[in-house]
Structure formats: structure tokens, C-alpha cells
Tab-separated table of C-alpha atoms in Angstrom:
chain	number	residue	atom	x	y	z
A	719	MET	CA	32.606	75.880	16.184
A	720	GLU	CA	35.385	74.439	14.887
A	721	ILE	CA	39.039	77.424	16.356
A	722	ASN	CA	42.119	77.445	13.936
A	723	LYS	CA	45.228	77.139	15.364
A	724	ILE	CA	48.118	78.473	15.429
A	725	MET	CA	51.537	75.759	15.295
A	726	LYS	CA	52.634	76.682	18.643
A	727	TYR	CA	50.252	78.777	21.259
A	728	LYS	CA	51.740	81.864	22.533
A	729	ILE	CA	51.031	82.469	26.331
A	730	ASN	CA	50.856	86.076	27.493
A	731	ASN	CA	48.690	85.667	30.171
A	732	ILE	CA	47.697	82.623	33.600
A	733	CYS	CA	45.708	82.747	35.928
A	734	CYS	CA	45.798	80.467	38.681
A	735	ILE	CA	42.952	79.217	40.419
A	736	GLY	CA	43.568	78.749	43.874
A	737	ALA	CA	46.169	80.836	45.880
A	738	GLY	CA	47.646	77.691	48.198
A	739	TYR	CA	50.745	76.683	49.671
A	740	VAL	CA	51.247	75.566	45.387
A	741	GLY	CA	49.314	77.942	43.489
A	742	GLY	CA	51.073	81.017	45.150
A	743	PRO	CA	54.792	79.952	44.812
A	744	THR	CA	54.226	78.281	42.042
A	745	MET	CA	52.902	81.319	40.293
A	746	ALA	CA	55.265	83.753	42.012
A	747	VAL	CA	58.708	81.771	40.385
A	748	ILE	CA	56.827	81.681	37.127
A	749	ALA	CA	56.716	85.532	37.756
A	750	ASP	CA	59.699	86.091	38.841
A	751	LYS	CA	61.563	83.241	35.822
A	752	CYS	CA	58.707	85.455	33.130
A	753	PRO	CA	58.801	88.827	33.505
A	754	ASN	CA	56.764	89.065	30.223
A	755	ILE	CA	53.931	87.224	31.082
A	756	GLN	CA	50.534	89.123	33.706
A	757	ILE	CA	50.762	86.489	35.916
A	758	GLU	CA	46.673	86.000	37.943
A	759	VAL	CA	46.229	84.505	41.052
A	760	VAL	CA	42.727	84.199	41.865
A	761	ASP	CA	41.219	82.350	45.252
A	762	ILE	CA	37.570	82.245	46.796
A	763	ASN	CA	39.091	83.012	49.703
A	764	LYS	CA	39.450	86.550	50.686
A	765	VAL	CA	40.827	86.301	53.963
A	766	ARG	CA	43.885	84.496	52.234
A	767	ILE	CA	43.875	87.068	48.645
A	768	ARG	CA	44.334	89.996	51.567
A	769	GLN	CA	46.803	88.652	53.335
A	770	TRP	CA	48.641	88.151	49.690
A	771	ASN	CA	48.745	91.553	49.018
A	772	GLU	CA	49.009	92.548	52.971
A	773	ASP	CA	52.640	95.520	53.293
A	774	ASP	CA	53.897	93.318	55.953
A	775	PHE	CA	55.555	90.457	54.157
A	776	GLU	CA	55.569	89.111	57.570
A	777	LYS	CA	51.714	87.783	57.387
A	778	LEU	CA	51.460	86.071	53.961
A	779	PRO	CA	49.004	83.880	54.859
A	780	ILE	CA	52.257	80.814	53.383
A	781	PHE	CA	55.817	81.202	55.187
A	782	GLU	CA	58.248	79.688	52.773
A	783	PRO	CA	62.295	80.764	53.188
A	784	GLY	CA	62.703	82.480	49.304
A	785	LEU	CA	59.190	83.774	48.840
A	786	ALA	CA	58.476	86.967	50.045
A	787	GLU	CA	61.354	88.291	48.935
A	788	ILE	CA	59.951	86.908	45.589
A	789	ILE	CA	56.184	88.580	45.947
A	790	LYS	CA	58.567	91.771	46.094
A	791	ARG	CA	60.372	91.947	43.571
A	792	CYS	CA	56.722	90.587	41.274
A	793	ARG	CA	53.127	91.462	43.527
A	794	GLY	CA	51.646	94.865	41.421
A	795	LYS	CA	54.006	94.189	38.810
A	796	ASN	CA	52.805	90.857	36.591
A	797	LEU	CA	51.721	89.067	40.127
A	798	HIS	CA	48.415	89.622	40.953
A	799	PHE	CA	46.001	88.461	43.510
A	800	SER	CA	42.942	88.398	43.679
A	801	ASN	CA	39.437	87.253	44.315
A	802	PHE	CA	37.669	88.359	40.135
A	803	VAL	CA	37.404	84.810	39.399
A	804	GLU	CA	35.610	85.097	36.437
A	805	GLU	CA	37.019	88.282	35.247
A	806	LYS	CA	41.130	86.888	35.016
A	807	ILE	CA	39.683	83.355	33.733
A	808	LYS	CA	38.009	85.216	30.688
A	809	LYS	CA	41.710	86.752	29.761
A	810	ALA	CA	43.909	83.880	29.905
A	811	ASP	CA	45.379	81.778	27.363
A	812	MET	CA	47.045	78.761	29.900
A	813	VAL	CA	44.287	78.378	33.253
A	814	PHE	CA	46.331	76.407	36.174
A	815	ILE	CA	44.598	74.168	38.149
A	816	SER	CA	45.888	74.439	41.880
A	817	VAL	CA	42.973	74.064	44.692
A	818	ASN	CA	42.525	71.238	47.772
A	819	THR	CA	42.296	67.686	46.400
A	820	PRO	CA	41.010	66.486	50.340
A	821	THR	CA	40.660	62.696	51.084
A	822	LYS	CA	36.641	62.176	51.194
A	823	LYS	CA	34.811	62.237	54.198
A	824	LYS	CA	32.082	60.131	53.236
A	825	GLY	CA	30.016	58.666	50.446
A	826	LEU	CA	31.651	56.457	48.110
A	827	GLY	CA	35.753	55.672	47.989
A	828	ALA	CA	35.346	57.540	51.760
A	829	GLY	CA	38.459	57.768	53.973
A	830	LYS	CA	40.929	57.064	50.900
A	831	ALA	CA	39.521	58.284	47.247
A	832	SER	CA	39.994	62.340	46.714
A	833	ASP	CA	37.219	64.904	46.990
A	834	LEU	CA	37.151	66.386	43.562
A	835	LYS	CA	34.155	69.056	43.579
A	836	TRP	CA	37.193	71.453	44.138
A	837	VAL	CA	38.274	70.573	41.058
A	838	GLU	CA	34.743	70.142	39.440
A	839	ALA	CA	34.045	73.958	40.063
A	840	CYS	CA	36.437	75.445	38.380
A	841	ALA	CA	36.252	73.158	35.182
A	842	ARG	CA	33.200	74.181	35.437
A	843	GLU	CA	34.058	78.355	35.860
A	844	VAL	CA	36.861	77.416	33.486
A	845	ALA	CA	33.846	76.162	30.881
A	846	ARG	CA	31.475	79.479	31.710
A	847	ASN	CA	34.760	81.874	31.135
A	848	ALA	CA	37.034	80.814	28.929
A	849	ILE	CA	37.226	82.935	25.564
A	850	GLY	CA	39.387	81.814	22.295
A	851	HIS	CA	42.063	78.404	22.973
A	852	THR	CA	42.893	78.344	26.587
A	853	ILE	CA	45.714	74.962	28.237
A	854	VAL	CA	44.132	73.829	30.984
A	855	VAL	CA	46.974	72.774	33.136
A	856	GLU	CA	46.278	70.908	36.131
A	857	LYS	CA	48.586	71.525	39.392
A	858	SER	CA	46.431	69.641	42.251
A	859	THR	CA	47.637	66.571	43.061
A	860	LEU	CA	44.904	64.019	41.156
A	861	PRO	CA	43.779	60.449	40.984
A	862	VAL	CA	44.203	59.013	37.576
A	863	ARG	CA	42.933	60.058	35.104
A	864	THR	CA	41.224	62.793	35.646
A	865	ALA	CA	42.100	64.761	33.486
A	866	GLU	CA	38.673	63.256	31.349
A	867	VAL	CA	36.513	64.461	33.951
A	868	ILE	CA	37.857	67.669	33.385
A	869	LYS	CA	38.163	67.421	29.475
A	870	GLU	CA	34.668	66.233	29.465
A	871	ILE	CA	33.247	69.129	30.955
A	872	LEU	CA	35.183	71.817	29.406
A	873	ASN	CA	33.638	69.807	25.626
A	874	ALA	CA	30.649	70.286	26.694
A	875	ALA	CA	30.946	74.296	27.241
A	876	GLN	CA	33.221	73.975	23.473
A	877	ASN	CA	30.560	72.051	22.198
A	878	SER	CA	27.086	74.821	24.009
A	879	SER	CA	26.061	77.056	21.765
A	880	SER	CA	25.639	79.624	24.643
A	881	ASN	CA	28.967	79.905	24.354
A	882	GLU	CA	29.662	81.110	19.776
A	883	SER	CA	29.589	84.786	20.727
A	884	HIS	CA	33.096	84.037	22.564
A	885	LEU	CA	34.532	81.004	20.971
A	886	CYS	CA	36.086	78.281	23.446
A	887	SER	CA	38.919	75.185	22.520
A	888	PHE	CA	40.863	73.111	24.811
A	889	ASP	CA	43.575	71.432	25.752
A	890	VAL	CA	43.961	69.705	29.155
A	891	LEU	CA	47.553	68.938	30.340
A	892	SER	CA	49.223	67.701	33.185
A	893	ASN	CA	51.210	69.871	35.283
A	894	PRO	CA	52.376	67.392	39.438
A	895	GLU	CA	53.510	69.504	41.697
A	896	PHE	CA	57.259	68.047	43.466
A	897	LEU	CA	57.408	70.227	46.309
A	898	ALA	CA	59.432	70.010	49.315
A	899	GLU	CA	57.332	72.483	52.348
A	900	GLY	CA	60.768	74.304	53.987
A	901	THR	CA	62.255	74.230	50.732
A	902	ALA	CA	59.367	74.684	47.719
A	903	ILE	CA	61.380	78.155	46.372
A	904	ASN	CA	64.199	76.404	46.193
A	905	ASP	CA	62.402	73.041	44.403
A	906	LEU	CA	61.389	75.434	41.818
A	907	MET	CA	64.452	77.143	41.430
A	908	TYR	CA	66.702	74.518	40.437
A	909	PRO	CA	63.915	71.110	39.960
A	910	ASP	CA	65.463	67.791	39.993
A	911	ARG	CA	62.924	67.399	36.808
A	912	VAL	CA	59.685	69.570	35.774
A	913	LEU	CA	56.732	66.925	34.255
A	914	ILE	CA	53.810	68.091	31.553
A	915	GLY	CA	52.101	65.317	30.684
A	916	GLY	CA	49.179	66.176	27.574
A	917	GLU	CA	48.177	65.370	24.193
A	918	ASN	CA	48.128	68.290	22.170
A	919	GLN	CA	51.904	68.348	21.650
A	920	GLU	CA	51.419	72.443	20.513
A	921	ALA	CA	50.043	72.758	24.386
A	922	ILE	CA	52.979	70.514	26.010
A	923	ASP	CA	55.229	72.343	23.267
A	924	SER	CA	53.791	76.384	26.124
A	925	LEU	CA	53.894	75.124	28.849
A	926	SER	CA	57.510	73.761	28.201
A	927	GLU	CA	58.423	77.060	26.957
A	928	ILE	CA	57.821	78.881	30.059
A	929	TYR	CA	59.971	76.385	32.276
A	930	SER	CA	62.806	76.502	29.653
A	931	ARG	CA	63.701	80.024	30.631
A	932	TRP	CA	65.384	78.702	34.179
A	933	VAL	CA	65.006	74.609	33.911
A	934	PRO	CA	67.727	73.046	31.206
A	935	ARG	CA	65.682	71.296	29.245
A	936	ASN	CA	66.775	67.767	29.769
A	937	LYS	CA	64.860	68.164	33.609
A	938	ILE	CA	61.330	69.228	31.145
A	939	LEU	CA	59.440	65.037	30.841
A	940	GLU	CA	57.022	64.173	29.191
A	941	THR	CA	54.997	61.959	28.909
A	942	ASN	CA	51.248	61.387	28.492
A	943	ILE	CA	48.242	63.219	30.848
A	944	TRP	CA	48.006	59.834	32.887
A	945	SER	CA	51.663	58.391	33.182
A	946	SER	CA	52.238	61.736	34.417
A	947	GLU	CA	49.042	62.020	37.341
A	948	LEU	CA	49.916	58.446	38.626
A	949	ALA	CA	53.945	59.225	38.826
A	950	LYS	CA	52.983	62.033	41.337
A	951	LEU	CA	50.974	59.948	43.258
A	952	THR	CA	54.006	57.411	42.900
A	953	ALA	CA	56.614	60.007	44.131
A	954	ASN	CA	55.226	60.836	47.186
A	955	ALA	CA	54.124	56.961	48.080
A	956	PHE	CA	58.240	55.888	47.445
A	957	LEU	CA	58.980	58.972	50.056
A	958	ALA	CA	56.754	58.136	52.124
A	959	GLN	CA	57.156	54.850	52.676
A	960	ARG	CA	60.898	55.274	53.224
A	961	ILE	CA	60.285	57.370	56.051
A	962	SER	CA	57.796	54.544	57.736
A	963	SER	CA	60.161	52.034	56.832
A	964	ILE	CA	63.008	53.678	59.245
A	965	ASN	CA	60.562	54.766	61.182
A	966	SER	CA	59.739	50.704	62.330
A	967	VAL	CA	63.505	49.829	62.205
A	968	SER	CA	63.915	52.985	64.702
A	969	ALA	CA	61.703	50.682	67.338
A	970	LEU	CA	63.742	47.996	66.509
A	971	CYS	CA	66.763	49.654	67.472
A	972	GLU	CA	65.722	50.489	70.371
A	973	ALA	CA	64.596	47.391	71.688
A	974	THR	CA	67.693	45.597	70.027
A	975	GLY	CA	70.583	48.339	71.315
A	976	ALA	CA	70.842	49.836	68.499
A	977	ASP	CA	71.254	53.450	67.343
A	978	VAL	CA	69.211	54.566	63.810
A	979	ARG	CA	71.027	57.363	62.724
A	980	GLU	CA	73.933	54.265	62.572
A	981	VAL	CA	72.592	52.042	61.045
A	982	ALA	CA	70.829	54.898	58.473
A	983	ARG	CA	74.179	56.192	57.148
A	984	ALA	CA	75.746	52.493	57.186
A	985	ILE	CA	73.431	51.643	55.023
A	986	GLY	CA	72.042	55.248	53.108
A	987	SER	CA	75.887	55.126	51.171
A	988	ASP	CA	74.866	52.304	48.948
A	989	ASN	CA	73.902	54.263	46.165
A	990	ARG	CA	71.543	51.434	45.196
A	991	ILE	CA	69.099	53.216	48.212
A	992	GLY	CA	70.668	56.565	48.573
A	993	SER	CA	70.358	59.273	51.679
A	994	LYS	CA	67.336	60.978	50.788
A	995	PHE	CA	64.441	60.507	53.626
A	996	LEU	CA	65.932	58.694	56.178
A	997	ASP	CA	66.401	60.075	58.924
A	998	SER	CA	63.842	58.736	61.725
A	999	GLY	CA	61.599	60.554	62.902
A	1000	PRO	CA	57.220	61.525	64.521
A	1001	GLY	CA	56.222	60.204	61.580
A	1002	PHE	CA	55.142	61.426	58.062
A	1003	GLY	CA	53.178	64.809	57.785
A	1004	GLY	CA	51.835	67.739	55.008
A	1005	SER	CA	49.131	67.697	53.030
A	1006	CYS	CA	50.528	64.692	50.087
A	1007	PHE	CA	51.847	61.660	51.873
A	1008	LYS	CA	48.628	60.378	53.460
A	1009	LYS	CA	46.141	61.591	50.844
A	1010	ASP	CA	47.983	60.473	47.687
A	1011	ILE	CA	48.592	56.623	49.387
A	1012	LEU	CA	45.419	56.484	50.210
A	1013	ASN	CA	44.414	57.482	47.085
A	1014	LEU	CA	46.609	54.899	45.428
A	1015	VAL	CA	44.968	52.696	48.349
A	1016	TYR	CA	41.211	53.005	46.897
A	1017	LEU	CA	42.755	53.309	42.647
A	1018	ALA	CA	44.786	49.349	43.395
A	1019	GLU	CA	40.615	48.391	45.700
A	1020	TYR	CA	38.748	50.000	42.861
A	1021	PHE	CA	41.162	47.887	39.992
A	1022	GLY	CA	40.724	44.709	41.656
A	1023	LEU	CA	44.843	44.647	42.590
A	1024	ASN	CA	43.455	44.094	46.961
A	1025	GLU	CA	47.635	42.859	47.499
A	1026	VAL	CA	48.798	46.068	46.197
A	1027	ALA	CA	46.111	48.077	47.644
A	1028	ASN	CA	47.583	45.679	51.075
A	1029	PHE	CA	50.785	47.105	50.576
A	1030	TRP	CA	50.349	51.061	50.129
A	1031	GLU	CA	47.909	50.999	53.557
A	1032	SER	CA	50.781	49.039	55.529
A	1033	VAL	CA	52.627	52.716	55.444
A	1034	VAL	CA	50.142	54.399	56.364
A	1035	LYS	CA	49.553	52.149	59.037
A	1036	ILE	CA	53.050	51.790	60.334
A	1037	ASN	CA	53.221	55.996	60.025
A	1038	SER	CA	50.333	56.229	62.544
A	1039	TRP	CA	51.635	53.094	64.790
A	1040	HIS	CA	54.593	54.803	65.206
A	1041	GLN	CA	52.611	58.473	66.413
A	1042	LYS	CA	50.675	56.422	69.136
A	1043	ARG	CA	54.147	54.081	69.717
A	1044	ILE	CA	55.666	57.491	70.456
A	1045	SER	CA	52.829	59.721	73.096
A	1046	GLU	CA	52.675	55.960	74.996
A	1047	ILE	CA	56.255	55.700	75.334
A	1048	ILE	CA	56.566	59.920	76.911
A	1049	VAL	CA	53.989	58.484	79.578
A	1050	LYS	CA	55.397	55.149	80.352
A	1051	LYS	CA	59.295	57.174	81.130
A	1052	LEU	CA	57.268	59.428	82.974
A	1053	PHE	CA	56.376	56.734	85.688
A	1054	GLY	CA	53.061	55.629	83.055
A	1055	THR	CA	50.897	58.754	84.056
A	1056	VAL	CA	51.239	62.179	82.738
A	1057	ALA	CA	48.294	63.706	84.496
A	1058	ASN	CA	48.441	66.832	85.732
A	1059	LYS	CA	51.999	66.966	84.895
A	1060	LYS	CA	52.926	69.741	82.929
A	1061	LEU	CA	54.510	68.407	79.079
A	1062	VAL	CA	56.501	71.628	77.087
A	1063	ILE	CA	56.532	70.721	73.542
A	1064	LEU	CA	58.685	72.100	70.908
A	1065	GLY	CA	56.806	72.094	68.159
A	1066	PHE	CA	53.864	71.688	66.137
A	1067	ALA	CA	54.365	72.394	62.365
A	1068	PHE	CA	54.873	68.900	60.085
A	1069	LYS	CA	58.770	69.529	59.633
A	1070	ALA	CA	61.019	72.431	60.272
A	1071	ASN	CA	61.274	76.236	58.048
A	1072	THR	CA	56.918	75.779	57.113
A	1073	ASN	CA	53.831	76.630	59.006
A	1074	ASP	CA	51.409	73.781	57.209
A	1075	THR	CA	50.561	71.674	60.128
A	1076	ARG	CA	48.584	69.410	58.030
A	1077	GLU	CA	48.823	65.416	58.800
A	1078	SER	CA	51.170	66.688	61.156
A	1079	ALA	CA	52.797	63.705	63.705
A	1080	ALA	CA	52.713	66.583	66.728
A	1081	ILE	CA	48.194	66.843	66.263
A	1082	THR	CA	48.114	63.312	66.846
A	1083	ILE	CA	51.182	63.054	69.585
A	1084	CYS	CA	48.843	66.205	71.901
A	1085	LYS	CA	45.628	64.288	71.949
A	1086	ASN	CA	47.007	61.472	72.960
A	1087	LEU	CA	48.675	62.897	76.451
A	1088	LEU	CA	46.257	65.683	76.821
A	1089	ASN	CA	44.253	61.982	76.438
A	1090	GLU	CA	46.275	60.283	79.233
A	1091	GLY	CA	45.486	63.898	81.086
A	1092	ALA	CA	48.548	65.573	80.448
A	1093	ASN	CA	49.075	69.500	80.746
A	1094	LEU	CA	50.123	70.670	76.988
A	1095	ILE	CA	52.353	74.581	76.467
A	1096	ILE	CA	52.768	74.637	73.568
A	1097	HIS	CA	55.366	76.422	71.169
A	1098	ASP	CA	56.415	76.709	68.047
A	1099	PRO	CA	58.404	79.284	66.243
A	1100	LYS	CA	55.360	79.764	62.859
A	1101	VAL	CA	52.376	77.977	63.647
A	1102	THR	CA	49.538	80.236	65.553
A	1103	ALA	CA	47.110	79.840	68.602
A	1104	SER	CA	44.832	79.860	66.404
A	1105	GLN	CA	46.196	76.705	64.346
A	1106	ILE	CA	46.934	74.008	66.492
A	1107	GLU	CA	43.594	75.622	68.417
A	1108	ASN	CA	41.838	74.345	64.672
A	1109	ASP	CA	44.099	71.368	64.766
A	1110	LEU	CA	43.777	70.143	68.237
A	1111	ASN	CA	40.321	71.498	68.447
A	1112	ILE	CA	40.056	72.108	71.936
A	1113	ASN	CA	40.064	75.315	73.946
A	1114	PRO	CA	43.366	76.429	75.516
A	1115	ILE	CA	43.573	78.177	78.927
A	1116	LYS	CA	44.198	81.830	78.592
A	1117	PHE	CA	48.005	82.056	79.051
A	1118	LEU	CA	47.898	84.293	82.469
A	1119	GLY	CA	52.282	84.614	82.641
A	1120	ASN	CA	51.652	82.490	86.078
A	1121	GLU	CA	54.481	80.173	86.254
A	1122	ASN	CA	51.913	78.105	88.449
A	1123	SER	CA	48.589	78.259	85.832
A	1124	PHE	CA	48.975	75.010	85.051
A	1125	LEU	CA	49.517	73.408	88.650
A	1126	ASN	CA	45.497	74.298	89.766
A	1127	ALA	CA	44.078	73.984	86.516
A	1128	LYS	CA	41.703	70.588	85.225
A	1129	SER	CA	42.953	67.563	83.543
A	1130	GLY	CA	43.849	67.640	79.798
A	1131	ILE	CA	44.622	71.052	78.785
A	1132	TRP	CA	47.103	74.169	76.840
A	1133	GLU	CA	48.642	76.333	76.647
A	1134	TYR	CA	50.182	78.766	73.521
A	1135	SER	CA	53.265	79.828	74.104
A	1136	LYS	CA	54.970	82.490	71.415
A	1137	TYR	CA	58.789	82.236	73.491
A	1138	ILE	CA	61.186	80.433	74.414
A	1139	ASN	CA	63.927	82.479	74.754
A	1140	ASN	CA	63.334	83.635	78.713
A	1141	LEU	CA	62.716	80.052	79.251
A	1142	GLU	CA	59.762	80.822	81.472
A	1143	ILE	CA	58.104	78.417	79.947
A	1144	PHE	CA	60.069	75.312	81.188
A	1145	ASN	CA	59.249	76.716	85.117
A	1146	ASN	CA	57.745	73.336	86.825
A	1147	ALA	CA	57.702	71.059	83.595
A	1148	TYR	CA	58.764	67.211	83.819
A	1149	ALA	CA	59.176	67.035	80.241
A	1150	ILE	CA	59.736	68.561	77.378
A	1151	VAL	CA	58.824	66.683	73.972
A	1152	ILE	CA	60.996	68.109	70.878
A	1153	LEU	CA	58.829	66.964	67.883
A	1154	THR	CA	59.655	69.690	65.066
A	1155	GLU	CA	63.740	70.173	63.824
A	1156	TRP	CA	63.288	74.214	64.350
A	1157	ASP	CA	67.022	75.261	64.548
A	1158	GLU	CA	66.326	77.421	67.791
A	1159	TYR	CA	66.054	73.986	69.896
A	1160	ARG	CA	69.389	73.164	69.257
A	1161	ALA	CA	70.960	75.464	71.349
A	1162	LEU	CA	68.387	75.781	73.819
A	1163	LYS	CA	70.800	75.872	77.407
A	1164	TRP	CA	69.519	72.772	78.660
A	1165	THR	CA	71.935	74.028	82.496
A	1166	GLU	CA	69.839	76.243	83.133
A	1167	ILE	CA	66.625	74.653	81.433
A	1168	VAL	CA	66.621	71.903	83.887
A	1169	LYS	CA	66.894	74.107	87.314
A	1170	ARG	CA	63.095	75.213	86.194
A	1171	MET	CA	61.586	71.440	85.733
A	1172	VAL	CA	60.557	68.675	87.984
A	1173	PRO	CA	62.958	66.160	88.670
A	1174	PRO	CA	63.087	63.792	88.005
A	1175	ALA	CA	63.217	65.846	84.229
A	1176	TRP	CA	62.957	63.756	81.078
A	1177	VAL	CA	64.023	65.492	76.809
A	1178	PHE	CA	62.029	63.145	74.082
A	1179	ASP	CA	63.741	63.915	71.522
A	1180	SER	CA	61.804	62.600	67.940
A	1181	ARG	CA	63.904	64.527	66.112
A	1182	SER	CA	67.690	63.095	67.010
A	1183	ILE	CA	68.555	67.303	67.330
A	1184	VAL	CA	69.858	67.934	71.121
A	1185	ASN	CA	74.086	67.549	71.941
A	1186	THR	CA	72.728	63.938	73.647
A	1187	GLU	CA	76.477	65.291	75.806
A	1188	GLU	CA	75.064	68.488	76.675
A	1189	VAL	CA	71.625	67.059	77.808
A	1190	ARG	CA	72.893	64.333	80.146
A	1191	ASP	CA	75.501	66.853	81.604
A	1192	ALA	CA	72.566	68.848	82.552
A	1193	GLY	CA	71.514	66.336	84.255
A	1194	LEU	CA	68.471	65.453	82.367
A	1195	SER	CA	66.576	62.240	81.272
A	1196	LEU	CA	66.734	61.612	77.977
A	1197	TRP	CA	64.895	59.586	75.472
A	1198	ARG	CA	66.185	59.704	71.236
A	1199	LEU	CA	64.097	57.883	68.424
A	1200	GLY	CA	65.614	54.916	67.633
A	1201	ASP	CA	68.607	55.083	70.563
A	1202	GLY	CA	69.146	51.717	71.900
A	1203	PHE	CA	70.647	52.904	74.382
A	1204	GLY	CA	68.735	55.865	75.708
A	1205	ASP	CA	67.991	56.539	78.919
């Protein structure tokens, strides 16, 4: 049945399905900027919702600078977190779908295509429960033409006689996120652009009106829905390609005597190139880059564009090779073996200012070192021991508070340390490996640390954050990524 549509849909209630890294912060900022809109963030994960409702804001499920302050201001007023999915959809004028879309592990497109089972499940949930006219917004990163799947499910519900008791109609919009973890709140507050793809201008205007409360109109871009979906994949692919490019050059710098930081500064000063994403490191990580590139590869293969697919797949291959290269360098520098040697790993998150470890280079590098028989002690200021255990899929040894706890242990084990200030974790260590650029690692007292280590002791700096003179003057050998003049 047709429902008469007014020229502009007024949005009083928003429901966001998915309380993860995108849904939580995005809805928090919208709530902060639009106090007249009631926002319900729903998720079937009861533990996650309980964490969002914690009185102790240090226990929120996501660490992002500035997020806790917004939650304090808005939660319980116009921002709510619950497991009441059906109930909140019924009240919503607009529903955001912000659920995980991992790479498929089996079946058609395994290893490259996105698994859309949660997106489909959300669409069916909306179809069953929506009342009146509902604008459905794709917030998850999705392959091109996913909106067709969502629209087909919603249209079936709209035309179903079972829904006559609560007449329903739908519009579908694409509104991809462009957030960098660690700066997500700033990215939401001051975005480079907000992209809205759709077919119905009135629906587009309704979402645009929300963002225009704090985003300049000239930064709100409107496209067709397919361009919006592809733009998200392409943006992440381009950024990842820059990281793989500079990391490949870092290997060349080490071989030729150049310095990758000097090379990056020189090419970054070219305004045609720019300086962003030219910092060499242990490889890109996070929830999107690898997944989105592989999705792009799958799409190119699907449409018979094999050369395009090969180009983008090489970006992922370079990233994997680079991580393996770093672990191999560590082994070679430590006289060809790390078996039963204690190595201190500083940083496990894929980047600073986040507790996210998804696709972190630290996972691969640590696994490689463990396979070589190393004994690792791992520190990260925001990543928990349970998360590290889940990522490594290896049980840690129990923390004994004993500097000799590794000496008589079996090879290939790891231990978690919550603290580094007392320097005890460096006792009897052969090397320190810096994998995340946390600020506290920049201020380490190397003259004190070297006294606790086994000589000749090494520092492997994959993030270029240490003062090279201080490290070497302390008597430590230093390898720095992309430094052709390293020890």
C-alpha cells in the first residue's frame, strides 16, 4: 500500500543497529550535536551494551580520545544503549546499519568478498519491525550494489500483506564512514566530507539536514548510491596503497644507505603528492584497509578486470611481506636465533590512541617470533591481556613477578605486562621491539634500561619514535625502519 510522503521527512528518532567502532562514536556525536533527536544504539551483544552503560567511563568498550566526555554529556538524555532491537526499530524514523562485514572465510568469494550475513539479518529485522516510512542508512563498509539486496528485502516487506497492520515504506541511503581510529571523534566533528548516496532527494535531504547542524553544507556531498559505496572502498584502497608504497621504499633505503624519513619528507613536500600517510611503519592494520582492498579485488575479478585485481592485490601482498621482513630482520640481528631469548614487545594495537588490534602488524610479527621460539613480554597501554591472547591464539604463561620467569620456560611463550614504569619487564631482555607509536615509549630512560638487558642488546624501532642518539649513547644497538645507516 502507498503511504503519502511529505516533502521532507522529519527525523525525531534514530536507531543504530551495531554498537561497535563505527556505530558507537558516530551516534554519540550526532546525539551531542542534535539534542532534539532521540538516538537508540542497539546490539545483540549484551556484554558490549553493558560496557557502554558502565558508570566507570574507563570501561567503555572503545577507547577514542574525547569519546567518554561525549558519552557523559548525552547518555541517558538523548543517547541510549540497549539490546531491545525490535522495539527501537519500531520507533525509529531512520535506521543506521552499522554492523561488521568481515571477509568471507569460506564459500563463494572466500578470502576476498565481504560476508554480508549480518547486513542481511539487519535488513530483515527492519523489514519485520518498521512502522510507517523508514529511512535505512548503510553505515557499514559494503561492496558496491549491496543496497540492491537491502532494498529487495525491504520492498518485499512493504508489499507483504502481513505488514498491513503497520504500513511501511522505505528509502535506502549510503553514508559511508571515513574515520581514522585514534582520531575518530575529531573526524566526526570536523570531517573532510560527508558522503550521502541515494535515489530519493527528500530522504537525502533528511540525512543532510542532520549533518548540517555542525558540518558546512559544502562538505556534504551527494552522489548516486553506487558511487557512494565504491568511494568508500576506493578511499581506503588508496590510503593503504600509500602505506605499502612507502614501506616498500623503506626496504630499498636500508639496502642503499638512504633514509626513508628524508625520502618521505622530500616527496611529501610536492603538493601533487602531499605528506599524509607517508610515515613508514610495520604495515597497515585496522578493520578496513585489508578487507576493503580484498573486496575491491573480488569485484574486479567478478567483472573480468584481472589486471585491476592484480594491481590492488599486490598492495596486500607487499604489506604481508613487509611484516615478515621485520620479524626476519630481528632474528638475523640476534645472531640468527631468538630461541629462548626474551624480547620485550612495546605496543600491540595497530596504531596509537586506540585499543583496536584488528589486522595489527603486531599479531603477525609476534606470531613469527613465537614460531622462532622467542619468549615475548608484551605491553600496550590500552590493549588487554585477554585481547592479545585472543589474537595470538596462544595461552600466556602466568605472570610470576619474577625476572627469571622466562629463563627456565619452554620456548615460544609470551607474557603480558601492564606496567613499564618500573622497568622490570626489561630484565634479561635481549631486545626491545617497538610496534605501536604510543607517546610513553618516546620517553623511556635508555641509560637505565640498558643496565637490565643482556648485551649486546638491541632496540628495533618500527615506528621511528626513539631518539637515535640517546639509544646509541646508552650503549644499545639500534635498527630503525628504513634507515640505511642502521647498526
